[in-house]
Every structure is written in C-alpha cells, then in structure tokens.
Tab-separated table of C-alpha atoms in Angstrom:
chain	number	residue	atom	x	y	z
A	1378	MET	CA	237.091	196.750	-3.500
A	1379	SER	CA	233.360	197.227	-3.216
A	1380	LEU	CA	231.101	195.155	-1.040
A	1381	LEU	CA	229.455	193.837	-4.179
A	1382	HIS	CA	232.685	192.093	-5.108
A	1383	THR	CA	233.636	190.872	-1.653
A	1384	ASP	CA	233.821	187.083	-1.331
A	1385	PHE	CA	231.811	186.226	1.780
A	1386	SER	CA	232.195	182.482	1.158
A	1387	ARG	CA	235.650	182.523	2.773
A	1388	PRO	CA	236.179	183.522	6.392
A	1389	ALA	CA	238.335	186.558	7.084
A	1390	PRO	CA	241.966	185.656	7.927
A	1391	ALA	CA	241.559	186.685	11.579
A	1392	ILE	CA	238.433	184.557	11.950
A	1393	ALA	CA	240.141	181.609	10.230
A	1394	ARG	CA	243.080	181.878	12.625
A	1395	THR	CA	240.728	182.026	15.617
A	1396	ARG	CA	238.904	178.924	14.420
A	1397	ALA	CA	242.201	177.112	13.904
A	1398	VAL	CA	243.416	177.930	17.424
A	1399	THR	CA	240.108	176.848	18.987
A	1400	SER	CA	239.770	173.680	16.902
A	1401	PRO	CA	239.422	170.333	18.728
A	1402	ALA	CA	243.004	169.399	17.815
A	1403	TRP	CA	244.446	172.561	19.376
A	1404	ARG	CA	242.269	172.189	22.465
A	1405	PHE	CA	243.413	168.614	22.786
A	1406	ALA	CA	247.053	169.681	22.459
A	1407	ALA	CA	246.642	172.242	25.246
A	1408	ALA	CA	244.931	169.699	27.507
A	1409	ALA	CA	247.615	167.105	26.703
A	1410	LEU	CA	250.430	169.443	27.736
A	1411	LEU	CA	248.625	170.174	31.000
A	1412	GLY	CA	248.082	166.441	31.446
A	1413	ALA	CA	251.828	165.817	31.122
A	1414	TRP	CA	252.314	167.656	34.409
A	1415	GLY	CA	249.648	165.437	35.933
A	1416	VAL	CA	251.403	162.294	34.710
A	1417	ALA	CA	254.723	163.489	36.131
A	1418	LEU	CA	253.024	164.293	39.456
A	1419	LEU	CA	251.354	160.885	39.676
A	1420	ALA	CA	254.593	159.145	38.713
A	1421	THR	CA	256.682	160.909	41.361
A	1422	TRP	CA	254.172	161.416	44.186
A	1423	LEU	CA	251.876	158.399	44.055
A	1424	MET	CA	254.177	155.893	42.345
A	1425	GLN	CA	257.359	157.172	43.998
A	1426	GLY	CA	259.145	156.894	40.668
A	1427	ASP	CA	262.675	158.121	40.134
A	1428	THR	CA	263.619	160.641	37.458
A	1429	GLY	CA	264.199	157.984	34.802
A	1430	ALA	CA	260.918	156.126	35.300
A	1431	THR	CA	258.973	159.402	35.506
A	1432	GLY	CA	260.604	160.573	32.294
A	1433	VAL	CA	259.722	157.360	30.478
A	1434	ALA	CA	256.092	157.539	31.644
A	1435	THR	CA	255.756	161.186	30.633
A	1436	ALA	CA	257.434	160.644	27.267
A	1437	ALA	CA	255.177	157.670	26.518
A	1438	TYR	CA	252.131	159.762	27.416
A	1439	LEU	CA	253.202	162.624	25.131
A	1440	ALA	CA	253.927	160.217	22.275
A	1441	ALA	CA	250.446	158.732	22.635
A	1442	CYS	CA	248.971	162.245	22.734
A	1443	ALA	CA	250.746	163.143	19.491
A	1444	PHE	CA	249.220	160.115	17.789
A	1445	VAL	CA	245.743	160.832	19.160
A	1446	GLY	CA	246.015	164.501	18.148
A	1447	HIS	CA	246.874	163.431	14.621
A	1448	ARG	CA	243.821	161.177	14.550
A	1449	ILE	CA	241.623	164.029	15.779
A	1450	GLN	CA	242.633	166.105	12.772
A	1451	ARG	CA	241.837	163.263	10.397
A	1452	ALA	CA	238.878	161.452	11.931
A	1453	TYR	CA	237.102	163.549	14.581
A	1454	PRO	CA	233.791	164.833	13.128
A	1455	HIS	CA	232.758	167.482	15.689
A	1456	ASP	CA	233.714	171.122	16.213
A	1457	ALA	CA	233.796	170.731	20.015
A	1458	LEU	CA	236.269	168.507	21.832
A	1459	GLY	CA	233.920	167.934	24.753
A	1460	TRP	CA	234.439	166.687	28.281
A	1461	CYS	CA	234.134	163.107	27.028
A	1462	ASN	CA	237.501	163.175	25.271
A	1463	LEU	CA	239.104	165.032	28.170
A	1464	VAL	CA	238.017	162.264	30.551
A	1465	THR	CA	239.487	159.653	28.202
A	1466	LEU	CA	242.675	161.719	28.023
A	1467	ALA	CA	242.840	161.764	31.832
A	1468	ARG	CA	242.430	157.990	31.882
A	1469	MET	CA	245.282	157.713	29.375
A	1470	GLY	CA	247.458	159.778	31.714
A	1471	MET	CA	246.663	157.422	34.604
A	1472	ALA	CA	247.583	154.437	32.443
A	1473	ALA	CA	250.868	156.118	31.501
A	1474	ALA	CA	251.732	156.620	35.180
A	1475	LEU	CA	251.438	152.847	35.617
A	1476	ILE	CA	254.581	152.464	33.519
A	1477	VAL	CA	256.551	153.384	36.654
A	1478	PRO	CA	255.742	150.224	38.668
A	1479	VAL	CA	256.537	148.092	35.616
A	1480	LEU	CA	260.033	149.608	35.580
A	1481	ASP	CA	260.303	149.569	39.381
A	1482	PRO	CA	258.441	146.554	40.833
A	1483	GLY	CA	259.110	147.845	44.354
A	1484	VAL	CA	256.238	150.339	44.101
A	1485	SER	CA	253.424	149.723	46.586
A	1486	GLY	CA	250.672	147.536	45.193
A	1487	TRP	CA	248.110	149.711	46.970
A	1488	ALA	CA	249.230	152.756	44.971
A	1489	VAL	CA	248.768	150.775	41.769
A	1490	ILE	CA	245.336	149.637	42.926
A	1491	ALA	CA	244.239	153.175	43.846
A	1492	LEU	CA	245.172	154.587	40.443
A	1493	ALA	CA	243.733	151.647	38.519
A	1494	VAL	CA	240.430	151.819	40.428
A	1495	VAL	CA	240.020	155.504	39.568
A	1496	ALA	CA	240.820	154.805	35.897
A	1497	LEU	CA	238.319	151.946	35.824
A	1498	SER	CA	235.669	154.015	37.611
A	1499	LEU	CA	235.907	156.681	34.919
A	1500	ASP	CA	235.394	154.082	32.204
A	1501	GLY	CA	231.880	154.703	30.975
A	1502	VAL	CA	231.809	158.309	32.152
A	1503	ASP	CA	233.341	159.437	28.876
A	1504	GLY	CA	230.697	157.569	26.896
A	1505	TRP	CA	227.913	159.018	29.047
A	1506	LEU	CA	229.292	162.524	28.523
A	1507	ALA	CA	229.574	161.964	24.771
A	1508	ARG	CA	225.913	160.974	24.574
A	1509	ARG	CA	224.844	163.837	26.817
A	1510	GLN	CA	226.776	166.412	24.761
A	1511	ASN	CA	225.829	164.782	21.446
A	1512	LEU	CA	229.510	164.197	20.648
A	1513	CYS	CA	229.482	160.449	19.963
A	1514	SER	CA	231.905	159.344	17.258
A	1515	ASP	CA	233.856	156.347	16.038
A	1516	PHE	CA	237.000	158.229	17.053
A	1517	GLY	CA	235.812	158.583	20.656
A	1518	ALA	CA	234.850	154.921	20.883
A	1519	ARG	CA	238.236	153.863	19.489
A	1520	PHE	CA	240.097	156.260	21.798
A	1521	ASP	CA	238.296	154.789	24.813
A	1522	MET	CA	238.977	151.224	23.660
A	1523	GLU	CA	242.696	151.834	23.145
A	1524	VAL	CA	243.031	153.360	26.612
A	1525	ASP	CA	241.292	150.308	28.102
A	1526	ALA	CA	243.710	148.032	26.240
A	1527	ALA	CA	246.759	149.990	27.390
A	1528	LEU	CA	245.526	149.970	30.980
A	1529	ALA	CA	245.036	146.196	30.878
A	1530	ALA	CA	248.451	145.581	29.308
A	1531	LEU	CA	250.269	147.705	31.898
A	1532	LEU	CA	248.431	146.104	34.818
A	1533	ALA	CA	249.291	142.656	33.472
A	1534	LEU	CA	252.952	143.577	33.083
A	1535	ASN	CA	253.011	145.047	36.577
A	1536	ALA	CA	251.441	141.923	38.123
A	1537	LEU	CA	254.075	139.776	36.451
A	1538	ALA	CA	256.989	142.087	37.336
A	1539	ALA	CA	255.888	142.293	40.976
A	1540	GLY	CA	255.519	138.532	41.231
A	1541	GLN	CA	251.813	138.822	42.002
A	1542	ALA	CA	250.821	136.351	39.287
A	1543	GLY	CA	252.417	133.911	36.880
A	1544	PRO	CA	252.904	134.289	33.117
A	1545	LEU	CA	249.227	133.390	32.549
A	1546	VAL	CA	248.345	136.945	33.581
A	1547	LEU	CA	249.889	138.249	30.352
A	1548	ILE	CA	246.976	136.696	28.463
A	1549	LEU	CA	244.799	139.406	30.002
A	1550	GLY	CA	247.035	142.117	28.570
A	1551	VAL	CA	247.331	141.103	24.929
A	1552	PRO	CA	243.956	140.027	23.419
A	1553	HIS	CA	243.163	143.443	21.939
A	1554	TYR	CA	246.551	143.681	20.251
A	1555	LEU	CA	246.352	140.113	18.966
A	1556	PHE	CA	242.974	140.987	17.479
A	1557	LEU	CA	244.485	144.024	15.746
A	1558	VAL	CA	247.343	141.980	14.287
A	1559	SER	CA	244.846	139.366	13.094
A	1560	GLY	CA	242.905	142.130	11.351
A	1561	TRP	CA	246.031	143.207	9.461
A	1562	MET	CA	246.718	139.640	8.380
A	1563	MET	CA	243.090	138.690	7.657
A	1564	PRO	CA	241.056	141.660	6.416
A	1565	TRP	CA	237.737	140.002	7.243
A	1566	MET	CA	238.634	140.350	10.944
A	1567	ALA	CA	239.069	144.115	10.607
A	1568	ARG	CA	235.399	144.782	9.879
A	1569	PRO	CA	233.430	146.950	12.331
A	1570	LEU	CA	231.699	144.987	15.055
A	1571	PRO	CA	228.213	145.669	16.413
A	1572	GLN	CA	227.922	147.282	19.815
A	1573	ARG	CA	227.529	144.632	22.498
A	1574	LEU	CA	227.148	145.044	26.233
A	1575	GLY	CA	228.875	141.700	26.801
A	1576	ARG	CA	232.084	142.991	25.221
A	1577	LYS	CA	232.189	145.977	27.559
A	1578	ALA	CA	231.361	143.761	30.552
A	1579	GLY	CA	234.222	141.451	29.589
A	1580	CYS	CA	236.603	144.418	29.468
A	1581	VAL	CA	235.498	145.592	32.922
A	1582	LEU	CA	235.948	142.065	34.316
A	1583	GLN	CA	239.379	141.844	32.693
A	1584	ILE	CA	240.617	145.038	34.349
A	1585	ALA	CA	238.891	144.223	37.645
A	1586	ALA	CA	240.729	140.878	37.783
A	1587	LEU	CA	244.007	142.629	37.004
A	1588	ILE	CA	243.345	145.024	39.880
A	1589	VAL	CA	242.615	142.143	42.266
A	1590	VAL	CA	245.953	140.479	41.542
A	1591	GLN	CA	247.764	143.692	42.516
A	1592	VAL	CA	246.711	143.209	46.164
A	1593	PRO	CA	249.863	142.708	48.252
A	1594	ALA	CA	250.329	139.196	49.641
A	1595	ILE	CA	247.410	137.830	47.638
A	1596	SER	CA	247.342	134.039	47.757
A	1597	PRO	CA	248.483	132.264	44.581
A	1598	THR	CA	245.205	130.338	44.533
A	1599	LEU	CA	243.072	133.492	44.565
A	1600	ALA	CA	245.272	135.191	41.969
A	1601	THR	CA	245.054	132.178	39.664
A	1602	LEU	CA	241.283	131.988	40.143
A	1603	ALA	CA	240.785	135.685	39.316
A	1604	VAL	CA	242.979	135.446	36.233
A	1605	GLY	CA	241.331	132.205	35.098
A	1606	ILE	CA	237.801	133.595	35.334
A	1607	ALA	CA	238.786	136.701	33.382
A	1608	VAL	CA	240.575	134.637	30.715
A	1609	LEU	CA	237.464	132.497	30.217
A	1610	ALA	CA	235.266	135.602	29.956
A	1611	LEU	CA	237.584	137.161	27.368
A	1612	ALA	CA	237.776	133.912	25.407
A	1613	TRP	CA	233.993	133.841	25.216
A	1614	SER	CA	233.751	137.516	24.219
A	1615	PHE	CA	236.472	137.413	21.564
A	1616	GLY	CA	235.317	134.005	20.337
A	1617	ARG	CA	231.803	135.331	19.787
A	1618	ASP	CA	233.121	138.334	17.851
A	1619	ILE	CA	235.415	136.171	15.710
A	1620	HIS	CA	232.539	133.810	14.947
A	1621	TRP	CA	230.355	136.791	13.947
A	1622	LEU	CA	233.086	138.094	11.617
A	1623	TRP	CA	233.795	134.616	10.180
A	1624	ARG	CA	230.166	134.132	9.147
A	1625	ARG	CA	230.294	137.452	7.251
A	1626	ARG	CA	233.771	137.146	5.785
A	1627	ALA	CA	232.544	136.721	2.214
A	1628	GLY	CA	230.035	139.562	2.377
C-alpha cells in the first residue's frame, strides 16, 4: 500500500495499545492495586486487625476502586490521572482501613485518631493539586466528596461501636447518603449545587467532631457537645442547599 493511500487518521495498533495501557483508567488500576497493600498494612500494623477484619477492609477498598475505575472510563475528561486523584485514592485507602475498628471495637482510639487526622489533613490537597495541574473535573470533585462521606460514616460507626458516643453520633455519618436517596426520590434535589465554602467548612467540622469523640475516656458531656455542634452545622448547611434547590425545582 502506498503512502498516498495510508489512513493517518487512525493511530497505528502499537500506538493505540500504548495509549490504552497509559490511559487514566489503567494508571488508576495500577495505583489501586498498590494501594491494596497499603490498606492491608494499615489494617494489620496500625489497627492491629486480624486476618478477617483486614480481608474485609481490603476487599471493600478494592470494590470501591473497581467502581471508581469504571467511572473514570465513563466520566473523567482528562488524559492525565494526576496527583490529585492519587491523593484522593490514598484517602480512600485510609478510610477503608477504618473498617477494622468498626469490626473490632477493641482497637486503640489513638490509632483511629492518627489515621483520621492524616486523612482529614489531606482533604483539600487533592483539590489544590487539581487546580495546579489544570485537572479539575466534576469526577474529581465527586470522588473527593464520596471519600469524605465514607470517612465520616466509618468514624461515626466506630464511635458508636467503641461506646465513645451515643446513637446521636450516627447523624453525622448519614446526611450525604440521605441526600442521595432524596435525589433519587425527588429529582429536583439531584440538581448540581453551586460551589460554597460553607459546605466544605461544614464537612471539615463534621469529621473534626467525629475525630474528637474517638479520644479515649472522653467525657460524655464533651462528646455530646462536639456531636451537637457538628449536627447543627450540618443541619444549617444541608438546609441551605435544600432551600436553594426547592426554590429552583420548577426551573
């Protein structure tokens, strides 16, 4: 075949294969498999989890990675995965390791606090990296939000299982999921919301309060106060968003 009749609009098979292997989804898969070792290490070394609890935490992490990888293929708009998504993936691994103390409430509260503080400290780093690398996307924002929600839910469950707080603490672990269910039932609540600093501040306060109640031998009064303040902050944040969506429901 002459060069005049060669179709240059399609990449050569070798190039196409190289692009497929280096695509964001494949890079994410490789990082996720490496992260599974990290989750297992955190679960056994820091959380002192037994084989069963470590296996559950690692399996849950891999299942979440499979879902996120699928979403990358469908909704991620960039050719580069970026450090931003790797940081969020690391935070997801830390959240998965917190499954161990939920299954074994005898784990040291200080170990839970140490891991949760690191995960919270990295919140915002992924967004900063995304802006710096020009890799901002709706996918990245949603990935970050879901990791925050999972972290809050697991900390709430751990506080309850360890007897650090009463059932009221569960309110701090479910608002995001209640909002999602409401969106399925009432489509007007599933509309995109504007970016608001108050919403992010409420999330940070929520997780910070959940970290405080992990402190061993915390007084019931202080635990109730921390949970109550965070519940009020979340009620204000979610109430404002619901009001904003309600006023635009017919639009």
